[in-house]
Short mmCIF file of C-alpha atoms and ligand atoms in Angstrom, two decimals:
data_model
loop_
_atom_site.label_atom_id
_atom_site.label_comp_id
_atom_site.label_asym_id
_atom_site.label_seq_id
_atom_site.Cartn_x
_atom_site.Cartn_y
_atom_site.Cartn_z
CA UNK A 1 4.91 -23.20 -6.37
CA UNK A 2 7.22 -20.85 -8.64
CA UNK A 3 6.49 -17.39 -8.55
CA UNK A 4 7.24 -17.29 -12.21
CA UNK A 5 4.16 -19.79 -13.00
CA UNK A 6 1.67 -17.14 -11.53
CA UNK A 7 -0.98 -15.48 -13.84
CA UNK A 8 -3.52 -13.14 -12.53
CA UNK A 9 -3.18 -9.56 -11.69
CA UNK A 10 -1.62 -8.41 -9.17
CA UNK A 11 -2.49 -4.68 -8.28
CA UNK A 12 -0.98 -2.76 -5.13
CA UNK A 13 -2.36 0.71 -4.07
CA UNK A 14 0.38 3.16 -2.48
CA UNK A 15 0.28 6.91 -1.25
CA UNK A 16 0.85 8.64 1.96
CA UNK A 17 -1.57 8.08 4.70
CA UNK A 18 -5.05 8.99 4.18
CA UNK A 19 -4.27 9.41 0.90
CA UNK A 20 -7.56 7.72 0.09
CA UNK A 21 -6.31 3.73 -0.59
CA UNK A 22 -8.76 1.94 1.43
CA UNK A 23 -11.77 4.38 0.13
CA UNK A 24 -11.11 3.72 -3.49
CA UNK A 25 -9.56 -0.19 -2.96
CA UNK A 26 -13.06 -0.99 -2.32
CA UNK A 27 -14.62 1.07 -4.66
CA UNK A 28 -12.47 -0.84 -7.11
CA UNK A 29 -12.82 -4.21 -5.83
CA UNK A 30 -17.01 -3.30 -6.13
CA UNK A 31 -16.60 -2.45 -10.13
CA UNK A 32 -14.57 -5.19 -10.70
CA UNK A 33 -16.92 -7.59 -9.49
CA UNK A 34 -20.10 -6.02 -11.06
CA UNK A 35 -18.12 -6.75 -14.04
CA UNK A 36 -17.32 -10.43 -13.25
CA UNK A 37 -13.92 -10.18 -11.79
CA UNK A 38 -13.95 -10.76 -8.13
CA UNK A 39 -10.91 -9.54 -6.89
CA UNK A 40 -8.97 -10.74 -3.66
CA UNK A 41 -8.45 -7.57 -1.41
CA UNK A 42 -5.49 -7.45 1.44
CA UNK A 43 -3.38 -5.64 3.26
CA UNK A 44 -0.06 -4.82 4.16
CA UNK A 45 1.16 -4.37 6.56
CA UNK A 46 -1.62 -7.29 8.13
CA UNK A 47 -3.57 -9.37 5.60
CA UNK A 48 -3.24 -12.72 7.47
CA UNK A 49 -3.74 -13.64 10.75
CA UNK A 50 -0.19 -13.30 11.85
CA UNK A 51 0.47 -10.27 10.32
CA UNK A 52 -2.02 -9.02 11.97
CA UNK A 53 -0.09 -9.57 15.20
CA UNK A 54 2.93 -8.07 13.32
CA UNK A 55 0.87 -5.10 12.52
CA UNK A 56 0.12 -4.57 16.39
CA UNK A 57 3.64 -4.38 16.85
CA UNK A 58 4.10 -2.00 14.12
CA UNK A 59 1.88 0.29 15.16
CA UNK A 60 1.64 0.51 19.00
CA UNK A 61 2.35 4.03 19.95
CA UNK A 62 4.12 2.40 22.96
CA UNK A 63 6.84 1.23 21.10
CA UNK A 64 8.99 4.19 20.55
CA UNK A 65 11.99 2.00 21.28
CA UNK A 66 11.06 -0.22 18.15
CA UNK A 67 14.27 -0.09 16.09
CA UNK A 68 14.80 1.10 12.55
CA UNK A 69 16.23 -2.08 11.76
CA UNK A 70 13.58 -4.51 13.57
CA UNK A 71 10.39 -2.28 11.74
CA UNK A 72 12.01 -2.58 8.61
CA UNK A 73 12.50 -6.57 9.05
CA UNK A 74 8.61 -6.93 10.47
CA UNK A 75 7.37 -4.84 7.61
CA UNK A 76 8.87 -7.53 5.62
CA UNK A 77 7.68 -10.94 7.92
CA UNK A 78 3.87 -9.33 7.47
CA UNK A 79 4.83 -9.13 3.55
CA UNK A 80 6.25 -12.90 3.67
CA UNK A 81 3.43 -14.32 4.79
CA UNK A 82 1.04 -12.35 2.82
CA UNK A 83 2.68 -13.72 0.03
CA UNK A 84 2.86 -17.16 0.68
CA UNK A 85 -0.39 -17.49 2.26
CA UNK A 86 -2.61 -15.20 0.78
CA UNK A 87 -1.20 -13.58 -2.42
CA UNK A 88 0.74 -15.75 -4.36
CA UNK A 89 -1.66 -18.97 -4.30
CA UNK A 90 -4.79 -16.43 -5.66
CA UNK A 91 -2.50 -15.33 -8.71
CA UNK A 92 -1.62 -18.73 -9.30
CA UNK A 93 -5.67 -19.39 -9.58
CA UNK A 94 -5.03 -16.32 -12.15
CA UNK A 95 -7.18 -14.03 -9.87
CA UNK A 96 -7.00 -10.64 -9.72
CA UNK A 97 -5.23 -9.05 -6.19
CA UNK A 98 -5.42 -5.65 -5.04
CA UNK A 99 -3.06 -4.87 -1.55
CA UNK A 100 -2.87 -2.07 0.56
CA UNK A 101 0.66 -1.23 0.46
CA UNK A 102 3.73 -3.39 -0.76
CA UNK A 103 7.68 -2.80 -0.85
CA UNK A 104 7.00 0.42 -2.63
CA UNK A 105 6.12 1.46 1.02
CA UNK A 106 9.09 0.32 2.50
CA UNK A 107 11.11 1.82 -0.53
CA UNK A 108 9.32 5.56 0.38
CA UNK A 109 8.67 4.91 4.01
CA UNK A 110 11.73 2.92 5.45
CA UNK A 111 14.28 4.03 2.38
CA UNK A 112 13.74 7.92 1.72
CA UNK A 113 11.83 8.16 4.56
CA UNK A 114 14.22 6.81 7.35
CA UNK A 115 17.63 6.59 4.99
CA UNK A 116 17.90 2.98 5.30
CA UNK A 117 19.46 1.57 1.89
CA UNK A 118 17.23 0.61 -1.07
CA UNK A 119 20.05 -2.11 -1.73
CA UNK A 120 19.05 -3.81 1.82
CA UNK A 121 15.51 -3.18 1.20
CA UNK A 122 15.96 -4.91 -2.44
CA UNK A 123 17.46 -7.61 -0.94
CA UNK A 124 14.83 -8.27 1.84
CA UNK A 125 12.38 -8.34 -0.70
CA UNK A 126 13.64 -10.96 -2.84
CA UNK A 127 14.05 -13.12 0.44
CA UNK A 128 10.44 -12.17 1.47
CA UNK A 129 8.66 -12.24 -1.84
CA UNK A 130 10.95 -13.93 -4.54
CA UNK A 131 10.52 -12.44 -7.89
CA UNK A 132 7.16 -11.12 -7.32
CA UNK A 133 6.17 -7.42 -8.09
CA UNK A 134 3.08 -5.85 -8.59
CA UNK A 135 1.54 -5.41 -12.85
CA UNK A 136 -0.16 -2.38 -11.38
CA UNK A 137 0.57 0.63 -8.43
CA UNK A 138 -1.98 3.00 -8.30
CA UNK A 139 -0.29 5.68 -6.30
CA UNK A 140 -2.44 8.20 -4.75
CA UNK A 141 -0.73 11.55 -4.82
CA UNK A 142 -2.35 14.28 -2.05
CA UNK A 143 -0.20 17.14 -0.20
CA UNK A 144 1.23 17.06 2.79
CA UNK A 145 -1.87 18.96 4.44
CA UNK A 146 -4.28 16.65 2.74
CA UNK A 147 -2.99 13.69 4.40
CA UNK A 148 -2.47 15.51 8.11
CA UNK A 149 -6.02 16.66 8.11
CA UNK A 150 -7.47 13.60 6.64
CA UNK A 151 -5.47 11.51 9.21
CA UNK A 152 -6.40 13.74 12.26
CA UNK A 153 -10.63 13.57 11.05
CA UNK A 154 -10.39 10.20 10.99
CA UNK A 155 -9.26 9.34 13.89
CA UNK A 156 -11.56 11.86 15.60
CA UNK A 157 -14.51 9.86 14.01
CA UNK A 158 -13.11 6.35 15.24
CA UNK A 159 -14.74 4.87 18.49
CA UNK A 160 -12.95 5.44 21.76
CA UNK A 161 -11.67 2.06 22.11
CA UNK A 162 -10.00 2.30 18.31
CA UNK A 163 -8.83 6.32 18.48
CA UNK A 164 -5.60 7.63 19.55
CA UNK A 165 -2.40 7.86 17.51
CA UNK A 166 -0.31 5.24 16.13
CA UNK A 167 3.54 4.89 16.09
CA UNK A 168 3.53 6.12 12.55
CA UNK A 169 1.11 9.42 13.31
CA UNK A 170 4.14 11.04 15.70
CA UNK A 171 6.36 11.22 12.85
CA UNK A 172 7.67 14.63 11.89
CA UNK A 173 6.34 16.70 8.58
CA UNK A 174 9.98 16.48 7.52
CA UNK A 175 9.52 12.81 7.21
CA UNK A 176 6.23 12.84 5.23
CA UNK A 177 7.70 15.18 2.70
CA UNK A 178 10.32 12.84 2.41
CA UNK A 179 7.81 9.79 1.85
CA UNK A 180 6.19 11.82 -0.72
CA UNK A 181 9.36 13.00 -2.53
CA UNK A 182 10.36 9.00 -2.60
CA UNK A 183 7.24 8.19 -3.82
CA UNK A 184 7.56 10.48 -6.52
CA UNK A 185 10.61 9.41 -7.75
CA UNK A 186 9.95 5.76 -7.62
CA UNK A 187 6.98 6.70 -9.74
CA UNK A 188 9.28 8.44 -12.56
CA UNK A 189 11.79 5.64 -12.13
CA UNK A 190 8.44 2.67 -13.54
CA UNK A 191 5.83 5.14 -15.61
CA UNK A 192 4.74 1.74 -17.00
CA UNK A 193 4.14 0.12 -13.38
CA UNK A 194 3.26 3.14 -11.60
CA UNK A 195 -0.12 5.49 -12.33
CA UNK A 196 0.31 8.45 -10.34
CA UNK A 197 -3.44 9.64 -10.01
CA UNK A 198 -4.11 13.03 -8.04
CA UNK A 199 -5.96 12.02 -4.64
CA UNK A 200 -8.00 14.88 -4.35
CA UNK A 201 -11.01 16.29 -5.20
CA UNK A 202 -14.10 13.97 -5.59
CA UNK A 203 -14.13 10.60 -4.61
CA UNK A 204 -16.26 9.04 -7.39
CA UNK A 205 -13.73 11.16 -9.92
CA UNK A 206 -11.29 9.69 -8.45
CA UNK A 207 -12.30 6.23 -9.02
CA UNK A 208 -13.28 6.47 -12.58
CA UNK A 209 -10.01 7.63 -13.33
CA UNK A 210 -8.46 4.88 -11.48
CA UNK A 211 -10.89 2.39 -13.28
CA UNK A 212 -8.68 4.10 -16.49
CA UNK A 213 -5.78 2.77 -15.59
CA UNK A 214 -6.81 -0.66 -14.69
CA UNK A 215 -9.41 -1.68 -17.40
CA UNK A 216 -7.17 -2.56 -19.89
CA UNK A 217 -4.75 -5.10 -17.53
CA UNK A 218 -8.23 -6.37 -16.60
CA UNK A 219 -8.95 -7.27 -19.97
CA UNK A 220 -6.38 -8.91 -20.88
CA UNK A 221 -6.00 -11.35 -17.80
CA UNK A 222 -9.63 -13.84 -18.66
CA UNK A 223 -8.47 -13.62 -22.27
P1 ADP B 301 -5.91 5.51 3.40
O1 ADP B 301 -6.42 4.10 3.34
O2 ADP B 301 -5.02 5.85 2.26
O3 ADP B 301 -5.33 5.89 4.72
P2 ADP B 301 -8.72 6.28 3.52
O4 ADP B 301 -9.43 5.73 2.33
O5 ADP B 301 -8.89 5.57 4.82
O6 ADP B 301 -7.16 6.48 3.18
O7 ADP B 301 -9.15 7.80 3.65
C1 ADP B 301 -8.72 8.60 4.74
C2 ADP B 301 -9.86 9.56 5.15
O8 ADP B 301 -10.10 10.50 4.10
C3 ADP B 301 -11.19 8.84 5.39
O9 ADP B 301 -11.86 9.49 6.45
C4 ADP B 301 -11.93 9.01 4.07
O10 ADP B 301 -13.32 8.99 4.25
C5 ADP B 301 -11.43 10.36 3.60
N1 ADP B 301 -11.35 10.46 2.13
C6 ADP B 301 -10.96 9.49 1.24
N2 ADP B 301 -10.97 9.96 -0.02
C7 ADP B 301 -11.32 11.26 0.05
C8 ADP B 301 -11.50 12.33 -0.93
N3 ADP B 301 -11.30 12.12 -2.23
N4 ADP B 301 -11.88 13.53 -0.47
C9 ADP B 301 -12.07 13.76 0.84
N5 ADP B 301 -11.95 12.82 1.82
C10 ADP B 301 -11.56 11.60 1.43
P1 TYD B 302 -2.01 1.93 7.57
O1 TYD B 302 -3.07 2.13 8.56
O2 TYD B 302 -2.03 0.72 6.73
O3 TYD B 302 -1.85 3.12 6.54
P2 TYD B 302 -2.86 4.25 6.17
O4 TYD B 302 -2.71 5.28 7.24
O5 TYD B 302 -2.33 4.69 4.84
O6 TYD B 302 -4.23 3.65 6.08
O7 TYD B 302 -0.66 2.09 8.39
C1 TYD B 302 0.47 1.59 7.96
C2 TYD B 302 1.58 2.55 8.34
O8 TYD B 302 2.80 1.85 8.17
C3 TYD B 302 1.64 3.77 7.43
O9 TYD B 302 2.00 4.92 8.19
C4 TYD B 302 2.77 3.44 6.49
C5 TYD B 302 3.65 2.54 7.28
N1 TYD B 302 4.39 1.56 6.48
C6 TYD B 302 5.78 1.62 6.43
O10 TYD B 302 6.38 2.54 7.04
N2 TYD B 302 6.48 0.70 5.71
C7 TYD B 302 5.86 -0.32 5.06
O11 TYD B 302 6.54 -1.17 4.41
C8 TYD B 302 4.43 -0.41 5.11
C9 TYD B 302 3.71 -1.50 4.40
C10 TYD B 302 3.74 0.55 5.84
#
């Protein structure tokens, strides 16, 4: 299966943590279906069953001695498998698929975040996901503070079993400045991928302005 033969849409949601993806994913997924287009929903890093297991990895708080290098090459063996699993065989049924996260994460997380090159994390992608890039990033744009608070009152109202930080919650503000700043600038470097939307205020605003940006690819896909 050629990547180049797939239809379908193929939307990714990005933004810093708690920046409101999975809250308005599925408020997007819902309107899209009340309006007859089911969409495949998934997530990176995770999605399938083994990335799931990758995803353990990735986020055990335990594993402080996880390398730069090795997280930057699981990020992309969750992303692999997504893709040939999950994500390319729906857009080749031209559906429509919204994920939680793609490269653009590694490219403000892993690139401006941690310094590794954007010329290694180019090349990883091409090895994990061919020619494939998203029609559509909705990137959720909050402060700093916004995503800290949001972050800590979440995980304050998760059960006991499921609370407790994760590997990427001990970061430093420095870093999530930096993840914002990259995100920001891969925004200005694609204004016709990227739709920078601010992610705060009301949630329901929020989603009819995201509904904005994604209508019209919508229409255009069952045409
Ligand atoms: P992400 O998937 O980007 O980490 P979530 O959708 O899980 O973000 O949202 C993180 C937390 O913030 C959740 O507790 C959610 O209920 C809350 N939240 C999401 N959107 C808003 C918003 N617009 N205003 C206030 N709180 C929000
Ligand atoms: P997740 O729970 O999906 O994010 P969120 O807190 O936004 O709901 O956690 C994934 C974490 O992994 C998040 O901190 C971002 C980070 N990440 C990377 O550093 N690089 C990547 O390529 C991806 C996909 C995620």
């Amino acid at each position: 299966m050629s990547m180049t033969e797939r239809r379908g849409l193929f939307i990714t949601f990005e933004g810093l943590d708690g920046s409101g993806k999975s809250t308005q994913m599925d408020l997007l997924a819902r309107r899209l279906a009340a309006e007859g287009h089911p969409a495949l929903v998934t997530v990176e890093p995770g999605g399938t069953r083994i990335g799931a297991q990758i995803r353990r990895i990735l986020l055990d708080a335990e594993n402080h001695a996880l390398a730069h290098t090795a997280e930057l090459l699981l990020y992309f063996a969750s992303r692999a498998q997504n893709v040939e699993e999950t994500i390319l065989p729906a857009l080749c049924r031209n559906e429509i698929v919204i994920c939680d996260r793609f490269t653009d994460s590694t490219l403000a997380y892993q690139s401006f975040g941690r310094g590794l090159g954007e010329p290694v994390v180019a090349a990883l992608h091409r090895i994990a996901c061919g020619d494939l890039t998203p029609d559509l990033t909705v990137f959720l744009d909050i402060d700093l503070e916004t995503s800290l608070r949001r972050a800590r009152d979440r995980n304050r109202n998760l059960d006991a079993a499921s609370a407790g930080q994760t590997r990427m919650d001990e970061q430093s503000a420095a870093f999530y400045e930096r993840v914002r700043d990259g995100y920001l600038t891969l925004a200005r470097r694609e204004p016709g991928r990227f739709r920078p939307i601010d992610g705060r205020g009301d949630i329901e605003r929020i989603a009819s302005r995201i509904w904005q940006a994604v209508e019209p690819a919508v229409s255009g896909i069952h045409a």
